[in-house]
Tab-separated table of C-alpha atoms in Angstrom:
chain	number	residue	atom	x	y	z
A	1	UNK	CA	-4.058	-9.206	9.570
A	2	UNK	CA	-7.556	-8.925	10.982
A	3	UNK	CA	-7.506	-12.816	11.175
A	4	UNK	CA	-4.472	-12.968	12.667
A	5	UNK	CA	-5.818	-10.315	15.341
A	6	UNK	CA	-8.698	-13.006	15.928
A	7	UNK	CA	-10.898	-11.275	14.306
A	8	UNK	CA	-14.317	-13.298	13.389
A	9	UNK	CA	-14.433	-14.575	10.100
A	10	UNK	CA	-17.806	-12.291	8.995
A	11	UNK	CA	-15.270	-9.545	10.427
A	12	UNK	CA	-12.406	-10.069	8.468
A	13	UNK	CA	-14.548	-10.785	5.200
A	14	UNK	CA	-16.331	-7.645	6.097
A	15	UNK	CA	-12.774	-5.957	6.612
A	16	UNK	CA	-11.209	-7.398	3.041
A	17	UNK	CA	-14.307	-6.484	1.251
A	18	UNK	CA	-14.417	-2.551	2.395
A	19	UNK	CA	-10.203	-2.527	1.728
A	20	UNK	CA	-10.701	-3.946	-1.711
A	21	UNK	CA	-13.932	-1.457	-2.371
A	22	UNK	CA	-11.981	0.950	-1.206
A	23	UNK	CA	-8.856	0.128	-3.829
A	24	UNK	CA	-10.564	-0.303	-6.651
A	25	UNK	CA	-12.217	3.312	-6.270
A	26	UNK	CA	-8.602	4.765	-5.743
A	27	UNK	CA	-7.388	2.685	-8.530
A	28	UNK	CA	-10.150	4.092	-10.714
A	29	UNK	CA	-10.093	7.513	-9.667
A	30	UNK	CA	-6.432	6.946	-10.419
A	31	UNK	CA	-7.015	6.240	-14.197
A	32	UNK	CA	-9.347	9.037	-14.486
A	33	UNK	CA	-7.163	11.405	-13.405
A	34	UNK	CA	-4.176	10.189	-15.373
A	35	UNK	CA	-6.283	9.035	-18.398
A	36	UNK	CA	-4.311	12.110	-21.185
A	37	UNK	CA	-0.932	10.965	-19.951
A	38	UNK	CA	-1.854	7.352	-20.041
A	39	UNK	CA	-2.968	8.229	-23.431
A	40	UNK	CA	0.354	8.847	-24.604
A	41	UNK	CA	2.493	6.145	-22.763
A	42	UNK	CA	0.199	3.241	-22.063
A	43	UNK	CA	-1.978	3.567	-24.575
A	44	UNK	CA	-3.158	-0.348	-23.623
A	45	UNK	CA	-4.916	0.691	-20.227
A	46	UNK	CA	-8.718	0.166	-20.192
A	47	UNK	CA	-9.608	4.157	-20.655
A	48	UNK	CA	-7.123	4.853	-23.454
A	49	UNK	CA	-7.978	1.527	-25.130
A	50	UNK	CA	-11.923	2.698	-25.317
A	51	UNK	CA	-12.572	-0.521	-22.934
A	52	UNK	CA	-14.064	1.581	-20.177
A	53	UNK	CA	-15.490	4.674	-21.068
A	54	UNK	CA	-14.481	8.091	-18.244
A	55	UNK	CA	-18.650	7.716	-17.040
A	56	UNK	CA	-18.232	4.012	-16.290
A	57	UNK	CA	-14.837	4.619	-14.413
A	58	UNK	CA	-16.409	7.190	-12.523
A	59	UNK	CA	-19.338	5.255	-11.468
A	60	UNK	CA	-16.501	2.134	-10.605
A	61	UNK	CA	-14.912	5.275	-8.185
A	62	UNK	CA	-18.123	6.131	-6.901
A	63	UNK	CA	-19.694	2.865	-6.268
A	64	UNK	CA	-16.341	1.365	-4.875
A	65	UNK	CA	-16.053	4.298	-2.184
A	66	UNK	CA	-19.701	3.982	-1.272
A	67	UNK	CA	-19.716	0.120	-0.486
A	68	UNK	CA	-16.018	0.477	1.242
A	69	UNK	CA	-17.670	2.821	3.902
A	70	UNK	CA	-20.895	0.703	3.611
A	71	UNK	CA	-18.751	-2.656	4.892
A	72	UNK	CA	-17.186	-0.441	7.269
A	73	UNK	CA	-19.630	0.670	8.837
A	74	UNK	CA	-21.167	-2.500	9.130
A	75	UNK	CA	-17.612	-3.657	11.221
A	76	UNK	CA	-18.570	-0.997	13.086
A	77	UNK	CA	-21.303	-1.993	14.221
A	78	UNK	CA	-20.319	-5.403	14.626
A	79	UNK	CA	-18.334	-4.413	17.605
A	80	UNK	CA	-15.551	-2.729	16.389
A	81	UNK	CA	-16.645	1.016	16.991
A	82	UNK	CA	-16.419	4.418	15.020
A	83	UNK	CA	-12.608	4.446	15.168
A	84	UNK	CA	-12.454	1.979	12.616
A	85	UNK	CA	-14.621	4.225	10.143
A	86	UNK	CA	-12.235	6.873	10.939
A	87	UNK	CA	-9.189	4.877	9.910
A	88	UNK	CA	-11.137	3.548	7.000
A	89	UNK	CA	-11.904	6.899	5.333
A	90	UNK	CA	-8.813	8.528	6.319
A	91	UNK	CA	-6.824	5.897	4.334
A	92	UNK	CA	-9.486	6.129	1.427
A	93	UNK	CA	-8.951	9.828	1.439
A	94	UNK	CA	-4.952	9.846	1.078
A	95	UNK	CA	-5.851	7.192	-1.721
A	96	UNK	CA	-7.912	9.914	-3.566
A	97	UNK	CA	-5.423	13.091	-2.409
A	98	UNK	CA	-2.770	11.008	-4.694
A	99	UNK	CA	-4.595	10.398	-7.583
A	100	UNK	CA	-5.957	13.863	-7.566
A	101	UNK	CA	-2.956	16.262	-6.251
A	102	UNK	CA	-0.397	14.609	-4.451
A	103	UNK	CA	1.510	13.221	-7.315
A	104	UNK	CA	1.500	15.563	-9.187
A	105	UNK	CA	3.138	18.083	-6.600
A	106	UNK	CA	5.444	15.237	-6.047
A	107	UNK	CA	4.239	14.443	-2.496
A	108	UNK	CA	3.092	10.801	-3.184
A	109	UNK	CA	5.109	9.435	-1.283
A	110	UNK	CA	3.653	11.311	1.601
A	111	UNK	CA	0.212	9.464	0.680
A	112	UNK	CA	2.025	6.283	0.725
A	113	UNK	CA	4.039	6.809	3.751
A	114	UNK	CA	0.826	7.933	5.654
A	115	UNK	CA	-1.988	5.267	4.131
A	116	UNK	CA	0.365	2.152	4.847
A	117	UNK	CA	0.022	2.711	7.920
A	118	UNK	CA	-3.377	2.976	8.321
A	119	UNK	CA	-3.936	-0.799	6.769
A	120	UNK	CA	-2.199	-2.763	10.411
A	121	UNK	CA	-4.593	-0.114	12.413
A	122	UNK	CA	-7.928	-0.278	10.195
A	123	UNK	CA	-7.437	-4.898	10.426
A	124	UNK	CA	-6.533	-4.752	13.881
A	125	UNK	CA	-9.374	-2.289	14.713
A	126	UNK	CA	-11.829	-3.775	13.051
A	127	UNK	CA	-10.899	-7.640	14.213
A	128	UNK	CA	-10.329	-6.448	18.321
A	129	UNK	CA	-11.377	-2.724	18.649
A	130	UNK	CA	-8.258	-1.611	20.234
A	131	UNK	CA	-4.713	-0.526	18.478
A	132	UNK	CA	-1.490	-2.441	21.524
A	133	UNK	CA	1.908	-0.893	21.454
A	134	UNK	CA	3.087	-3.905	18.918
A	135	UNK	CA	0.145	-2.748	16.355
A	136	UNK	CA	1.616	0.656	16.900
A	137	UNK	CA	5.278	-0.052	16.485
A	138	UNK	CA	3.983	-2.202	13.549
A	139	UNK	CA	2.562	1.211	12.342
A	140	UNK	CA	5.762	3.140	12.742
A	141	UNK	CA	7.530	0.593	11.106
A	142	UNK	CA	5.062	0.812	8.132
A	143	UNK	CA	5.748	4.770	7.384
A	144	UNK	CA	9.862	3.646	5.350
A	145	UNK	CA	8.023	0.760	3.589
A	146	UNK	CA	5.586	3.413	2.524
A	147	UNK	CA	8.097	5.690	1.418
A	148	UNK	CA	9.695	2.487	-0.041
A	149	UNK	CA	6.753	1.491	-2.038
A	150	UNK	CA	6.104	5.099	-3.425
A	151	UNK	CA	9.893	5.029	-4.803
A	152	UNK	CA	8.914	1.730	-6.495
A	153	UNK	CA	5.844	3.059	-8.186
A	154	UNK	CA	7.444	6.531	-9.048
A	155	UNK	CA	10.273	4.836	-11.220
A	156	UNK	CA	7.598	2.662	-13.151
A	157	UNK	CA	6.137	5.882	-14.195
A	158	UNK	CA	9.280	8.330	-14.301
A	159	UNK	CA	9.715	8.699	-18.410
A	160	UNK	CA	6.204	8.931	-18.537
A	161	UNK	CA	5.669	11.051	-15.875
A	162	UNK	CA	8.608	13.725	-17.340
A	163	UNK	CA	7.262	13.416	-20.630
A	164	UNK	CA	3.719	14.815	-18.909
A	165	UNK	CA	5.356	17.160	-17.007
A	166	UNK	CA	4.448	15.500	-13.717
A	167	UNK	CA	6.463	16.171	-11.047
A	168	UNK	CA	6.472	12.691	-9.264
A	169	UNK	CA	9.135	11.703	-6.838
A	170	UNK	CA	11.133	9.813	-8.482
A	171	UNK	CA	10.840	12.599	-11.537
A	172	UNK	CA	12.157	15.154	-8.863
A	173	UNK	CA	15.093	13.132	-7.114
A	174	UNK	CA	16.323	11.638	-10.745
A	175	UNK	CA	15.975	8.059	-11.547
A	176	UNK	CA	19.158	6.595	-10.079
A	177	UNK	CA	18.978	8.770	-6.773
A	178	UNK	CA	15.258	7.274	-6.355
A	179	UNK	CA	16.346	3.558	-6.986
A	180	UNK	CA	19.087	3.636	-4.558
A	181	UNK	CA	16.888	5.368	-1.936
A	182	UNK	CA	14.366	2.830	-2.462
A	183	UNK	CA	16.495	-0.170	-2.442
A	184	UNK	CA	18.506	1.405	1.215
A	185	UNK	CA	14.819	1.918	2.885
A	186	UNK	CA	13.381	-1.530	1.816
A	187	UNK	CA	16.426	-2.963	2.965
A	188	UNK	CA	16.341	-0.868	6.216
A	189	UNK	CA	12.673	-2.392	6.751
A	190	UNK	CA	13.732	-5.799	6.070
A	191	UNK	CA	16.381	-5.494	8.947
A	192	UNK	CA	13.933	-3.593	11.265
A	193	UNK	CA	11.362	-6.341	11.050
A	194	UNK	CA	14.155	-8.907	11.778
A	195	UNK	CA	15.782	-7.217	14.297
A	196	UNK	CA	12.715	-6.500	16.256
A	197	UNK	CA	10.952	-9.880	15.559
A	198	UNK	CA	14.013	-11.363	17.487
A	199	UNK	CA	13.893	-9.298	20.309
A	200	UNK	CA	10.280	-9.472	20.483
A	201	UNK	CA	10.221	-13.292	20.827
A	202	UNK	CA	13.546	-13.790	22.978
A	203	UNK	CA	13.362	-16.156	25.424
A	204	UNK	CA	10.615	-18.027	23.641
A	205	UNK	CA	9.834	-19.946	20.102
A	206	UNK	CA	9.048	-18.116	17.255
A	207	UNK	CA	8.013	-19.363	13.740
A	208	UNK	CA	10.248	-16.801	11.404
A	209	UNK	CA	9.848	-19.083	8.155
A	210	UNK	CA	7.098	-16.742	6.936
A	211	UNK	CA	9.090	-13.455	7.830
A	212	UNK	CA	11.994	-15.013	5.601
A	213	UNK	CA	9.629	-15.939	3.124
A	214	UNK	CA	8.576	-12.164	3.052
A	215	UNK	CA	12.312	-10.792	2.981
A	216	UNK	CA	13.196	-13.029	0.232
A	217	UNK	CA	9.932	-11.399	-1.615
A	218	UNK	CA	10.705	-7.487	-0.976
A	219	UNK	CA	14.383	-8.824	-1.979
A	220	UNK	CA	13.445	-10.128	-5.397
A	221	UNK	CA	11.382	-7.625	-5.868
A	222	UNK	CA	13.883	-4.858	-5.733
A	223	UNK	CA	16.130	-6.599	-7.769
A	224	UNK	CA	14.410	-7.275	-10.444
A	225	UNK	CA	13.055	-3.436	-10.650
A	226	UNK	CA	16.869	-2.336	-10.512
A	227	UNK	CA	18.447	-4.878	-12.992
A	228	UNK	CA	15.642	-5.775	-15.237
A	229	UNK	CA	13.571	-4.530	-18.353
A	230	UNK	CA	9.760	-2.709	-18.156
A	231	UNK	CA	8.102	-6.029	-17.910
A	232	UNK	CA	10.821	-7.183	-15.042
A	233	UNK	CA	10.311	-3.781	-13.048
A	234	UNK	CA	6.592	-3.986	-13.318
A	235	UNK	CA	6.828	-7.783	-11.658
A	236	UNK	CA	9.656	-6.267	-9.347
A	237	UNK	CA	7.072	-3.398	-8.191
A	238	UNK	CA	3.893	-6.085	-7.778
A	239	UNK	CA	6.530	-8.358	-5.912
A	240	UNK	CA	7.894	-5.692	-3.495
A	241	UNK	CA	3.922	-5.014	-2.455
A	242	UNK	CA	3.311	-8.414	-2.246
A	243	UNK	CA	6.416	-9.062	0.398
A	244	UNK	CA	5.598	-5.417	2.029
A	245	UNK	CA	2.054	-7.253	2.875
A	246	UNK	CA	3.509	-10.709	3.925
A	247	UNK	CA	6.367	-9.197	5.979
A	248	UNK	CA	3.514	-7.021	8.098
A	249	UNK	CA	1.385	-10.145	8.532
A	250	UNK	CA	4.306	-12.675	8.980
A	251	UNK	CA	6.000	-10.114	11.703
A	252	UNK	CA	2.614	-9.660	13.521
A	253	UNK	CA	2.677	-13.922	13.707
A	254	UNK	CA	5.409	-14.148	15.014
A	255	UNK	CA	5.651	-11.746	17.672
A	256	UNK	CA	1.993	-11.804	18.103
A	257	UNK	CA	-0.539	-8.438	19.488
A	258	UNK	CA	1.078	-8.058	22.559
């Protein structure tokens, strides 16, 4: 996204290397926190397994949060501004909420439907240093694939998750209420890109190959988590985040920053 912005290319690898940084501290702090229940159901993940010892994780957390801001910081400076550190941290912070509290009192999907957001603003403020009504409409549009996304994620983990006691989303709404809620909002943010791609570029070409390459991506992806096994809903979950991202990036091509 922040190369599609125009952003320069020290900016953008600055920008990838503080999202990833900051990802692989929430996806540590993550294990941490979930490291007795993952004890009992997925036994195979690196803390359970003895791989990774709780002190090396937390250093991971630690050292992934401090070089996030560090990059940052240094888009900051590069032109971008203090808003972008702002967006950076706020995002990192609803990361951590969610691995720490948020699931548990089954408001992850308010993490989710908050942070996705955040990832169009943080690119597209770090590449041009100013958020245009199509980065914010892109924003609003990213708060049901959020929600979407956090459905997805919940039902990999629900028989875990009620086995632990954990009072996740999808634990909450029941299994078959959360997979037809998440298949109706991906499908509602499949037809809002579409419908809003074409009457953002009326009157004028548009390349929508990518967008359909995207919708055919979130498509598959909920299929496969409603119709297949664990190892089919897994790939169904890691496909649905992979077309969420394309589908953001290919609708910001093709209507462009406006």
């Amino acid at each position: 996204m922040g190369a599609v912005a125009g952003g320069a290319p020290a900016v953008v690898l600055l920008l990838a290397l503080g999202m990833l940084a900051f990802q692989v501290s929430i996806g540590a702090t993550n294990d941490l926190a979930d490291r007795a229940a993952d004890g009992l159901s997925k036994p195979a993940k690196p803390i359970p397994a003895g791989l990774v010892s709780p002190a090396m994780a937390r250093g991971v957390a630690l050292g992934g949060g401090l070089l996030g801001l560090l990059a940052t910081l240094l888009v900051a400076m590069l032109g971008a501004g203090w808003p972008v550190v702002a967006v950076g941290l706020a995002g990192y912070g609803l990361g951590i909420a969610y691995d720490l509290r948020l699931k548990r009192a089954g408001l992850g999907w308010l993490a989710y439907a908050l942070a996705l957001p955040l990832l169009p603003a943080y690119a597209v403020l770090g590449a041009t240093g100013r958020l245009t009504p199509v980065v914010l409409l892109a924003m609003a549009a990213a708060v049901p694939a959020g929600i979407a996304l956090a459905l997805a994620n919940s039902l990999l983990d629900a028989t875990a998750d009620r086995r632990a006691g954990v009072g996740a989303v999808a634990v909450r709404l029941g299994e078959p209420a959360a997979r037809r809620l998440m298949a109706g909002t991906q499908a509602a943010v499949v037809a809002g890109a579409w419908a809003t791609a074409l009457w953002l570029t009326a009157g004028h070409q548009a390349d929508l190959r990518p967008l359909l390459l995207a919708s055919l991506a979130v498509g598959g992806g909920v299929a496969l988590q409603l119709g297949g096994g664990g190892a089919a809903r897994q790939r169904g979950w890691e496909l649905q985040v992979l077309g969420v991202a394309l589908l953001g990036v290919a609708w910001l091509v093709a209507v462009g920053l406006g």
